[in-house]
Amino acid sequence: MSTVEIKNLHKSFGRLEVLKGIDFTVDSGQVVCVIGPSGSGKSTLLRCVNLLEQPTSGQVFVDGVELTDPDVDIDAARRRIGMVFQQFNLFSHLTVLRNVTIAQERVLKRSRAEAERIARENLAKVGVAEKADAYPAQLSGGQQQRVAIARALAMNPSLMLFDEPTSALDPELVGDVLTVMRRLAEDGMTMLVVTHEMSFAREVADRVVFMDGGVIVEDGPPKQVIGAPQHERTRTFLRRVLDPTHAD
């Protein structure tokens, strides 16, 4: 069963066509990594999945619900989709615990006690349980990102979207966040990940999608797309990413 199904998706910003007819699925329990150069449409694709960006045309289904249906209850549909951004988007004036409980209480109508129990479970899962009473400014970037992941998990999503979750982190902190994401993958979470971390894509992804110019150029298992790409554009991109000193 497909958790995500995208049909003939187009997205334009004025005269600029960013997505040019994307057809794409993510099966339940799959980890799919989307790679490609800046401006290729990766993040726009991700944001169209939960309608943070309204597609120009095409259809998006999540768990069998068409999010692009004008009559859909989009707030209800989004409750099953967790999203982790490049920037952590935590409320600076709230403690870590409160950052993870507030949406549970307001959106899912959980009691304060239940929300705090679930928050603490998820903070422990991502390795920052001891930071529950701290404020975001007292945390490292990696810790803030792990809190953001815990906040998304606390809503019990069936799908997690990650938009370059390590790009704003110091190199020494990247590993902690990727370790958390690996554990989520091992636990069977369905994940759609826009990333430049080729080692993560190679080791964790079930599929790797290479995008360029608003289209999917290549889609397959990591050993094919990263290890033995079929398209010259994919090969050129990977040479530059895996060997930055390489000159064509």
PDB file of C-alpha atoms in Angstrom:
ATOM      1  CA  MET A   1       0.000   0.000   0.000  1.00  0.00           C
ATOM      2  CA  SER A   2       1.278   3.454  -0.907  1.00  0.00           C
ATOM      3  CA  THR A   3       1.423   6.016   1.877  1.00  0.00           C
ATOM      4  CA  VAL A   4       2.168   8.769  -0.658  1.00  0.00           C
ATOM      5  CA  GLU A   5       0.945   8.890  -4.246  1.00  0.00           C
ATOM      6  CA  ILE A   6       1.643  11.842  -6.503  1.00  0.00           C
ATOM      7  CA  LYS A   7       0.102  12.117  -9.961  1.00  0.00           C
ATOM      8  CA  ASN A   8       1.241  14.550 -12.679  1.00  0.00           C
ATOM      9  CA  LEU A   9       2.253  17.198 -10.136  1.00  0.00           C
ATOM     10  CA  HIS A  10       3.076  20.666 -11.469  1.00  0.00           C
ATOM     11  CA  LYS A  11       4.093  23.720  -9.463  1.00  0.00           C
ATOM     12  CA  SER A  12       4.876  27.156 -10.843  1.00  0.00           C
ATOM     13  CA  PHE A  13       5.857  30.386  -9.167  1.00  0.00           C
ATOM     14  CA  GLY A  14       4.739  32.983 -11.660  1.00  0.00           C
ATOM     15  CA  ARG A  15       6.402  32.086 -14.943  1.00  0.00           C
ATOM     16  CA  LEU A  16       8.930  29.780 -13.276  1.00  0.00           C
ATOM     17  CA  GLU A  17       7.854  26.136 -13.511  1.00  0.00           C
ATOM     18  CA  VAL A  18       9.546  24.349 -10.613  1.00  0.00           C
ATOM     19  CA  LEU A  19       7.853  20.934 -10.842  1.00  0.00           C
ATOM     20  CA  LYS A  20       7.092  19.599 -14.307  1.00  0.00           C
ATOM     21  CA  GLY A  21       4.763  16.635 -14.037  1.00  0.00           C
ATOM     22  CA  ILE A  22       5.973  14.498 -11.140  1.00  0.00           C
ATOM     23  CA  ASP A  23       4.645  10.941 -10.769  1.00  0.00           C
ATOM     24  CA  PHE A  24       5.821   9.348  -7.582  1.00  0.00           C
ATOM     25  CA  THR A  25       4.880   6.923  -4.807  1.00  0.00           C
ATOM     26  CA  VAL A  26       6.214   6.056  -1.365  1.00  0.00           C
ATOM     27  CA  ASP A  27       5.095   2.704   0.023  1.00  0.00           C
ATOM     28  CA  SER A  28       4.253   2.167   3.667  1.00  0.00           C
ATOM     29  CA  GLY A  29       7.427   1.642   5.693  1.00  0.00           C
ATOM     30  CA  GLN A  30       9.737   2.862   2.921  1.00  0.00           C
ATOM     31  CA  VAL A  31      12.534   5.365   3.342  1.00  0.00           C
ATOM     32  CA  VAL A  32      12.918   7.416   0.169  1.00  0.00           C
ATOM     33  CA  CYS A  33      15.742   9.950  -0.138  1.00  0.00           C
ATOM     34  CA  VAL A  34      15.466  12.738  -2.699  1.00  0.00           C
ATOM     35  CA  ILE A  35      18.767  14.130  -3.916  1.00  0.00           C
ATOM     36  CA  GLY A  36      19.741  16.680  -6.539  1.00  0.00           C
ATOM     37  CA  PRO A  37      21.256  20.123  -7.078  1.00  0.00           C
ATOM     38  CA  SER A  38      19.882  23.295  -5.540  1.00  0.00           C
ATOM     39  CA  GLY A  39      16.890  24.566  -7.486  1.00  0.00           C
ATOM     40  CA  SER A  40      15.905  21.148  -8.767  1.00  0.00           C
ATOM     41  CA  GLY A  41      12.517  21.211  -7.013  1.00  0.00           C
ATOM     42  CA  LYS A  42      13.271  18.825  -4.133  1.00  0.00           C
ATOM     43  CA  SER A  43      12.005  20.993  -1.276  1.00  0.00           C
ATOM     44  CA  THR A  44       9.042  22.213  -3.325  1.00  0.00           C
ATOM     45  CA  LEU A  45       8.047  18.598  -3.933  1.00  0.00           C
ATOM     46  CA  LEU A  46       8.227  17.900  -0.214  1.00  0.00           C
ATOM     47  CA  ARG A  47       6.175  20.965   0.675  1.00  0.00           C
ATOM     48  CA  CYS A  48       3.521  19.998  -1.883  1.00  0.00           C
ATOM     49  CA  VAL A  49       3.064  16.652  -0.138  1.00  0.00           C
ATOM     50  CA  ASN A  50       1.452  18.346   2.878  1.00  0.00           C
ATOM     51  CA  LEU A  51       0.224  21.362   0.902  1.00  0.00           C
ATOM     52  CA  LEU A  52       2.515  23.903   2.512  1.00  0.00           C
ATOM     53  CA  GLU A  53       2.811  24.776  -1.170  1.00  0.00           C
ATOM     54  CA  GLN A  54      -0.374  24.555  -3.218  1.00  0.00           C
ATOM     55  CA  PRO A  55       0.297  22.593  -6.428  1.00  0.00           C
ATOM     56  CA  THR A  56      -0.540  24.347  -9.679  1.00  0.00           C
ATOM     57  CA  SER A  57      -2.050  21.094 -10.951  1.00  0.00           C
ATOM     58  CA  GLY A  58      -1.952  17.383 -10.252  1.00  0.00           C
ATOM     59  CA  GLN A  59      -2.990  15.216  -7.326  1.00  0.00           C
ATOM     60  CA  VAL A  60      -1.432  14.336  -3.983  1.00  0.00           C
ATOM     61  CA  PHE A  61      -2.701  11.410  -1.898  1.00  0.00           C
ATOM     62  CA  VAL A  62      -1.534  10.537   1.622  1.00  0.00           C
ATOM     63  CA  ASP A  63      -2.943   7.417   3.278  1.00  0.00           C
ATOM     64  CA  GLY A  64      -5.533   7.277   0.502  1.00  0.00           C
ATOM     65  CA  VAL A  65      -6.830  10.810   1.157  1.00  0.00           C
ATOM     66  CA  GLU A  66      -6.532  13.309  -1.690  1.00  0.00           C
ATOM     67  CA  LEU A  67      -5.012  16.425  -0.173  1.00  0.00           C
ATOM     68  CA  THR A  68      -5.539  18.326  -3.431  1.00  0.00           C
ATOM     69  CA  ASP A  69      -9.296  17.771  -3.291  1.00  0.00           C
ATOM     70  CA  PRO A  70     -10.826  21.245  -2.677  1.00  0.00           C
ATOM     71  CA  ASP A  71     -13.243  19.714  -0.164  1.00  0.00           C
ATOM     72  CA  VAL A  72     -10.621  17.859   1.907  1.00  0.00           C
ATOM     73  CA  ASP A  73     -10.243  18.664   5.610  1.00  0.00           C
ATOM     74  CA  ILE A  74      -6.593  19.627   5.230  1.00  0.00           C
ATOM     75  CA  ASP A  75      -6.020  20.143   8.948  1.00  0.00           C
ATOM     76  CA  ALA A  76      -7.223  16.614   9.688  1.00  0.00           C
ATOM     77  CA  ALA A  77      -5.088  15.193   6.870  1.00  0.00           C
ATOM     78  CA  ARG A  78      -1.965  16.997   8.068  1.00  0.00           C
ATOM     79  CA  ARG A  79      -2.257  15.477  11.541  1.00  0.00           C
ATOM     80  CA  ARG A  80      -0.834  12.250  10.112  1.00  0.00           C
ATOM     81  CA  ILE A  81       2.121  13.999   8.482  1.00  0.00           C
ATOM     82  CA  GLY A  82       5.143  15.055  10.512  1.00  0.00           C
ATOM     83  CA  MET A  83       7.600  17.532   9.035  1.00  0.00           C
ATOM     84  CA  VAL A  84      11.108  18.493  10.103  1.00  0.00           C
ATOM     85  CA  PHE A  85      12.588  21.603   8.492  1.00  0.00           C
ATOM     86  CA  GLN A  86      16.105  22.882   7.889  1.00  0.00           C
ATOM     87  CA  GLN A  87      15.594  25.401  10.648  1.00  0.00           C
ATOM     88  CA  PHE A  88      14.211  23.968  13.844  1.00  0.00           C
ATOM     89  CA  ASN A  89      11.156  26.253  14.196  1.00  0.00           C
ATOM     90  CA  LEU A  90      10.896  25.784  17.956  1.00  0.00           C
ATOM     91  CA  PHE A  91       9.088  28.337  20.108  1.00  0.00           C
ATOM     92  CA  SER A  92      11.927  30.187  21.789  1.00  0.00           C
ATOM     93  CA  HIS A  93       9.811  31.328  24.759  1.00  0.00           C
ATOM     94  CA  LEU A  94       8.655  27.794  25.625  1.00  0.00           C
ATOM     95  CA  THR A  95      10.565  24.971  27.295  1.00  0.00           C
ATOM     96  CA  VAL A  96      11.474  21.878  25.327  1.00  0.00           C
ATOM     97  CA  LEU A  97       8.681  19.948  27.039  1.00  0.00           C
ATOM     98  CA  ARG A  98       6.117  22.605  26.231  1.00  0.00           C
ATOM     99  CA  ASN A  99       7.303  22.740  22.607  1.00  0.00           C
ATOM    100  CA  VAL A 100       6.455  19.041  22.322  1.00  0.00           C
ATOM    101  CA  THR A 101       3.133  19.161  24.198  1.00  0.00           C
ATOM    102  CA  ILE A 102       1.414  22.272  22.842  1.00  0.00           C
ATOM    103  CA  ALA A 103       0.273  20.820  19.500  1.00  0.00           C
ATOM    104  CA  GLN A 104      -0.809  17.585  21.156  1.00  0.00           C
ATOM    105  CA  GLU A 105      -3.118  19.510  23.464  1.00  0.00           C
ATOM    106  CA  ARG A 106      -4.475  21.993  20.935  1.00  0.00           C
ATOM    107  CA  VAL A 107      -4.744  19.775  17.860  1.00  0.00           C
ATOM    108  CA  LEU A 108      -5.198  16.254  19.233  1.00  0.00           C
ATOM    109  CA  LYS A 109      -7.030  17.461  22.372  1.00  0.00           C
ATOM    110  CA  ARG A 110      -4.887  15.374  24.690  1.00  0.00           C
ATOM    111  CA  SER A 111      -4.814  16.188  28.389  1.00  0.00           C
ATOM    112  CA  ARG A 112      -1.745  17.941  29.767  1.00  0.00           C
ATOM    113  CA  ALA A 113      -0.711  14.785  31.633  1.00  0.00           C
ATOM    114  CA  GLU A 114      -1.043  12.540  28.577  1.00  0.00           C
ATOM    115  CA  ALA A 115       0.744  15.046  26.346  1.00  0.00           C
ATOM    116  CA  GLU A 116       3.639  15.313  28.806  1.00  0.00           C
ATOM    117  CA  ARG A 117       3.937  11.529  29.072  1.00  0.00           C
ATOM    118  CA  ILE A 118       4.080  11.150  25.287  1.00  0.00           C
ATOM    119  CA  ALA A 119       6.470  14.109  24.999  1.00  0.00           C
ATOM    120  CA  ARG A 120       8.891  12.608  27.511  1.00  0.00           C
ATOM    121  CA  GLU A 121       8.759   9.234  25.735  1.00  0.00           C
ATOM    122  CA  ASN A 122       9.687  10.860  22.435  1.00  0.00           C
ATOM    123  CA  LEU A 123      12.351  13.109  23.927  1.00  0.00           C
ATOM    124  CA  ALA A 124      13.925   9.971  25.373  1.00  0.00           C
ATOM    125  CA  LYS A 125      13.661   8.257  21.979  1.00  0.00           C
ATOM    126  CA  VAL A 126      15.729  11.020  20.346  1.00  0.00           C
ATOM    127  CA  GLY A 127      18.205  11.262  23.232  1.00  0.00           C
ATOM    128  CA  VAL A 128      17.322  14.611  24.827  1.00  0.00           C
ATOM    129  CA  ALA A 129      15.115  13.561  27.753  1.00  0.00           C
ATOM    130  CA  GLU A 130      17.298  15.494  30.182  1.00  0.00           C
ATOM    131  CA  LYS A 131      16.625  18.746  28.292  1.00  0.00           C
ATOM    132  CA  ALA A 132      12.867  18.789  28.939  1.00  0.00           C
ATOM    133  CA  ASP A 133      13.018  21.887  31.146  1.00  0.00           C
ATOM    134  CA  ALA A 134      15.555  23.769  29.028  1.00  0.00           C
ATOM    135  CA  TYR A 135      14.760  26.478  26.487  1.00  0.00           C
ATOM    136  CA  PRO A 136      15.791  26.187  22.827  1.00  0.00           C
ATOM    137  CA  ALA A 137      18.522  28.839  23.190  1.00  0.00           C
ATOM    138  CA  GLN A 138      20.210  26.606  25.766  1.00  0.00           C
ATOM    139  CA  LEU A 139      20.521  23.729  23.297  1.00  0.00           C
ATOM    140  CA  SER A 140      22.941  23.005  20.482  1.00  0.00           C
ATOM    141  CA  GLY A 141      21.628  22.956  16.936  1.00  0.00           C
ATOM    142  CA  GLY A 142      21.668  19.165  16.895  1.00  0.00           C
ATOM    143  CA  GLN A 143      19.710  19.001  20.134  1.00  0.00           C
ATOM    144  CA  GLN A 144      17.164  21.491  18.797  1.00  0.00           C
ATOM    145  CA  GLN A 145      16.699  19.418  15.671  1.00  0.00           C
ATOM    146  CA  ARG A 146      16.174  16.285  17.749  1.00  0.00           C
ATOM    147  CA  VAL A 147      13.530  18.140  19.778  1.00  0.00           C
ATOM    148  CA  ALA A 148      11.858  19.091  16.489  1.00  0.00           C
ATOM    149  CA  ILE A 149      11.817  15.402  15.516  1.00  0.00           C
ATOM    150  CA  ALA A 150      10.348  14.471  18.919  1.00  0.00           C
ATOM    151  CA  ARG A 151       7.666  17.135  18.463  1.00  0.00           C
ATOM    152  CA  ALA A 152       6.670  15.644  15.096  1.00  0.00           C
ATOM    153  CA  LEU A 153       6.704  12.070  16.447  1.00  0.00           C
ATOM    154  CA  ALA A 154       4.490  13.019  19.381  1.00  0.00           C
ATOM    155  CA  MET A 155       1.636  13.589  16.934  1.00  0.00           C
ATOM    156  CA  ASN A 156       1.749   9.896  15.899  1.00  0.00           C
ATOM    157  CA  PRO A 157       2.310  10.536  12.172  1.00  0.00           C
ATOM    158  CA  SER A 158       2.099   7.804   9.561  1.00  0.00           C
ATOM    159  CA  LEU A 159       4.560   9.760   7.391  1.00  0.00           C
ATOM    160  CA  MET A 160       7.611  11.847   8.258  1.00  0.00           C
ATOM    161  CA  LEU A 161       8.957  14.486   5.867  1.00  0.00           C
ATOM    162  CA  PHE A 162      12.511  15.760   6.338  1.00  0.00           C
ATOM    163  CA  ASP A 163      13.673  18.838   4.418  1.00  0.00           C
ATOM    164  CA  GLU A 164      17.481  18.787   4.576  1.00  0.00           C
ATOM    165  CA  PRO A 165      17.354  18.325   8.362  1.00  0.00           C
ATOM    166  CA  THR A 166      21.133  18.502   8.833  1.00  0.00           C
ATOM    167  CA  SER A 167      21.992  21.373   6.487  1.00  0.00           C
ATOM    168  CA  ALA A 168      21.955  24.022   9.236  1.00  0.00           C
ATOM    169  CA  LEU A 169      24.084  21.988  11.644  1.00  0.00           C
ATOM    170  CA  ASP A 170      27.777  22.069  12.421  1.00  0.00           C
ATOM    171  CA  PRO A 171      29.448  18.974  10.929  1.00  0.00           C
ATOM    172  CA  GLU A 172      30.113  17.485  14.378  1.00  0.00           C
ATOM    173  CA  LEU A 173      26.380  17.524  15.180  1.00  0.00           C
ATOM    174  CA  VAL A 174      25.104  15.926  11.978  1.00  0.00           C
ATOM    175  CA  GLY A 175      25.730  12.366  13.132  1.00  0.00           C
ATOM    176  CA  ASP A 176      23.445  12.623  16.168  1.00  0.00           C
ATOM    177  CA  VAL A 177      20.471  13.649  14.029  1.00  0.00           C
ATOM    178  CA  LEU A 178      21.171  11.026  11.372  1.00  0.00           C
ATOM    179  CA  THR A 179      21.384   8.356  14.091  1.00  0.00           C
ATOM    180  CA  VAL A 180      17.882   9.282  15.250  1.00  0.00           C
ATOM    181  CA  MET A 181      16.623   9.091  11.672  1.00  0.00           C
ATOM    182  CA  ARG A 182      18.256   5.676  11.210  1.00  0.00           C
ATOM    183  CA  ARG A 183      16.419   4.405  14.279  1.00  0.00           C
ATOM    184  CA  LEU A 184      13.121   5.697  12.933  1.00  0.00           C
ATOM    185  CA  ALA A 185      13.776   3.856   9.680  1.00  0.00           C
ATOM    186  CA  GLU A 186      14.584   0.657  11.597  1.00  0.00           C
ATOM    187  CA  ASP A 187      11.290   1.043  13.474  1.00  0.00           C
ATOM    188  CA  GLY A 188       9.393   1.081  10.166  1.00  0.00           C
ATOM    189  CA  MET A 189       8.508   4.765   9.904  1.00  0.00           C
ATOM    190  CA  THR A 190       7.588   5.862   6.378  1.00  0.00           C
ATOM    191  CA  MET A 191      10.024   8.666   5.530  1.00  0.00           C
ATOM    192  CA  LEU A 192      10.535  11.040   2.620  1.00  0.00           C
ATOM    193  CA  VAL A 193      13.886  12.767   3.059  1.00  0.00           C
ATOM    194  CA  VAL A 194      15.414  15.589   1.036  1.00  0.00           C
ATOM    195  CA  THR A 195      19.114  15.367   1.814  1.00  0.00           C
ATOM    196  CA  HIS A 196      22.683  15.994   0.710  1.00  0.00           C
ATOM    197  CA  GLU A 197      23.951  13.270   3.064  1.00  0.00           C
ATOM    198  CA  MET A 198      24.930  10.628   0.519  1.00  0.00           C
ATOM    199  CA  SER A 199      26.142   8.152   3.143  1.00  0.00           C
ATOM    200  CA  PHE A 200      22.729   8.245   4.833  1.00  0.00           C
ATOM    201  CA  ALA A 201      20.962   7.801   1.494  1.00  0.00           C
ATOM    202  CA  ARG A 202      23.244   4.912   0.559  1.00  0.00           C
ATOM    203  CA  GLU A 203      22.947   3.090   3.892  1.00  0.00           C
ATOM    204  CA  VAL A 204      19.366   3.783   5.023  1.00  0.00           C
ATOM    205  CA  ALA A 205      17.168   4.513   1.991  1.00  0.00           C
ATOM    206  CA  ASP A 206      15.096   1.850   0.294  1.00  0.00           C
ATOM    207  CA  ARG A 207      14.977   4.104  -2.772  1.00  0.00           C
ATOM    208  CA  VAL A 208      16.889   7.148  -3.954  1.00  0.00           C
ATOM    209  CA  VAL A 209      15.299   9.681  -6.282  1.00  0.00           C
ATOM    210  CA  PHE A 210      17.522  12.060  -8.240  1.00  0.00           C
ATOM    211  CA  MET A 211      15.805  15.270  -9.360  1.00  0.00           C
ATOM    212  CA  ASP A 212      17.021  17.964 -11.714  1.00  0.00           C
ATOM    213  CA  GLY A 213      15.187  20.769 -13.484  1.00  0.00           C
ATOM    214  CA  GLY A 214      11.841  19.936 -11.898  1.00  0.00           C
ATOM    215  CA  VAL A 215      11.694  16.324 -13.082  1.00  0.00           C
ATOM    216  CA  ILE A 216      12.704  12.934 -11.716  1.00  0.00           C
ATOM    217  CA  VAL A 217      15.767  11.859 -13.664  1.00  0.00           C
ATOM    218  CA  GLU A 218      16.448   8.599 -11.877  1.00  0.00           C
ATOM    219  CA  ASP A 219      14.651   6.483  -9.270  1.00  0.00           C
ATOM    220  CA  GLY A 220      15.821   3.197  -7.821  1.00  0.00           C
ATOM    221  CA  PRO A 221      17.667   1.435  -5.023  1.00  0.00           C
ATOM    222  CA  PRO A 222      20.754   3.218  -3.629  1.00  0.00           C
ATOM    223  CA  LYS A 223      23.177   0.707  -5.138  1.00  0.00           C
ATOM    224  CA  GLN A 224      21.821   1.646  -8.569  1.00  0.00           C
ATOM    225  CA  VAL A 225      21.248   5.401  -8.315  1.00  0.00           C
ATOM    226  CA  ILE A 226      24.335   6.193  -6.208  1.00  0.00           C
ATOM    227  CA  GLY A 227      26.498   3.190  -6.988  1.00  0.00           C
ATOM    228  CA  ALA A 228      25.853   2.771 -10.714  1.00  0.00           C
ATOM    229  CA  PRO A 229      23.742   5.669 -12.047  1.00  0.00           C
ATOM    230  CA  GLN A 230      22.277   5.228 -15.520  1.00  0.00           C
ATOM    231  CA  HIS A 231      22.050   8.898 -16.508  1.00  0.00           C
ATOM    232  CA  GLU A 232      24.955  11.203 -17.216  1.00  0.00           C
ATOM    233  CA  ARG A 233      23.315  14.059 -15.265  1.00  0.00           C
ATOM    234  CA  THR A 234      23.168  11.833 -12.191  1.00  0.00           C
ATOM    235  CA  ARG A 235      26.799  10.807 -12.654  1.00  0.00           C
ATOM    236  CA  THR A 236      27.906  14.441 -12.961  1.00  0.00           C
ATOM    237  CA  PHE A 237      26.031  15.458  -9.822  1.00  0.00           C
ATOM    238  CA  LEU A 238      27.418  12.579  -7.773  1.00  0.00           C
ATOM    239  CA  ARG A 239      30.983  13.228  -8.913  1.00  0.00           C
ATOM    240  CA  ARG A 240      30.708  16.786  -7.662  1.00  0.00           C
ATOM    241  CA  VAL A 241      29.066  15.793  -4.364  1.00  0.00           C
ATOM    242  CA  LEU A 242      31.228  12.786  -3.548  1.00  0.00           C
ATOM    243  CA  ASP A 243      34.469  14.367  -4.782  1.00  0.00           C
ATOM    244  CA  PRO A 244      34.200  18.177  -4.419  1.00  0.00           C
ATOM    245  CA  THR A 245      37.732  18.662  -5.801  1.00  0.00           C
ATOM    246  CA  HIS A 246      36.842  16.878  -9.021  1.00  0.00           C
ATOM    247  CA  ALA A 247      36.871  19.124 -12.090  1.00  0.00           C
ATOM    248  CA  ASP A 248      34.951  18.054 -15.201  1.00  0.00           C
TER     249      ASP A 248
END
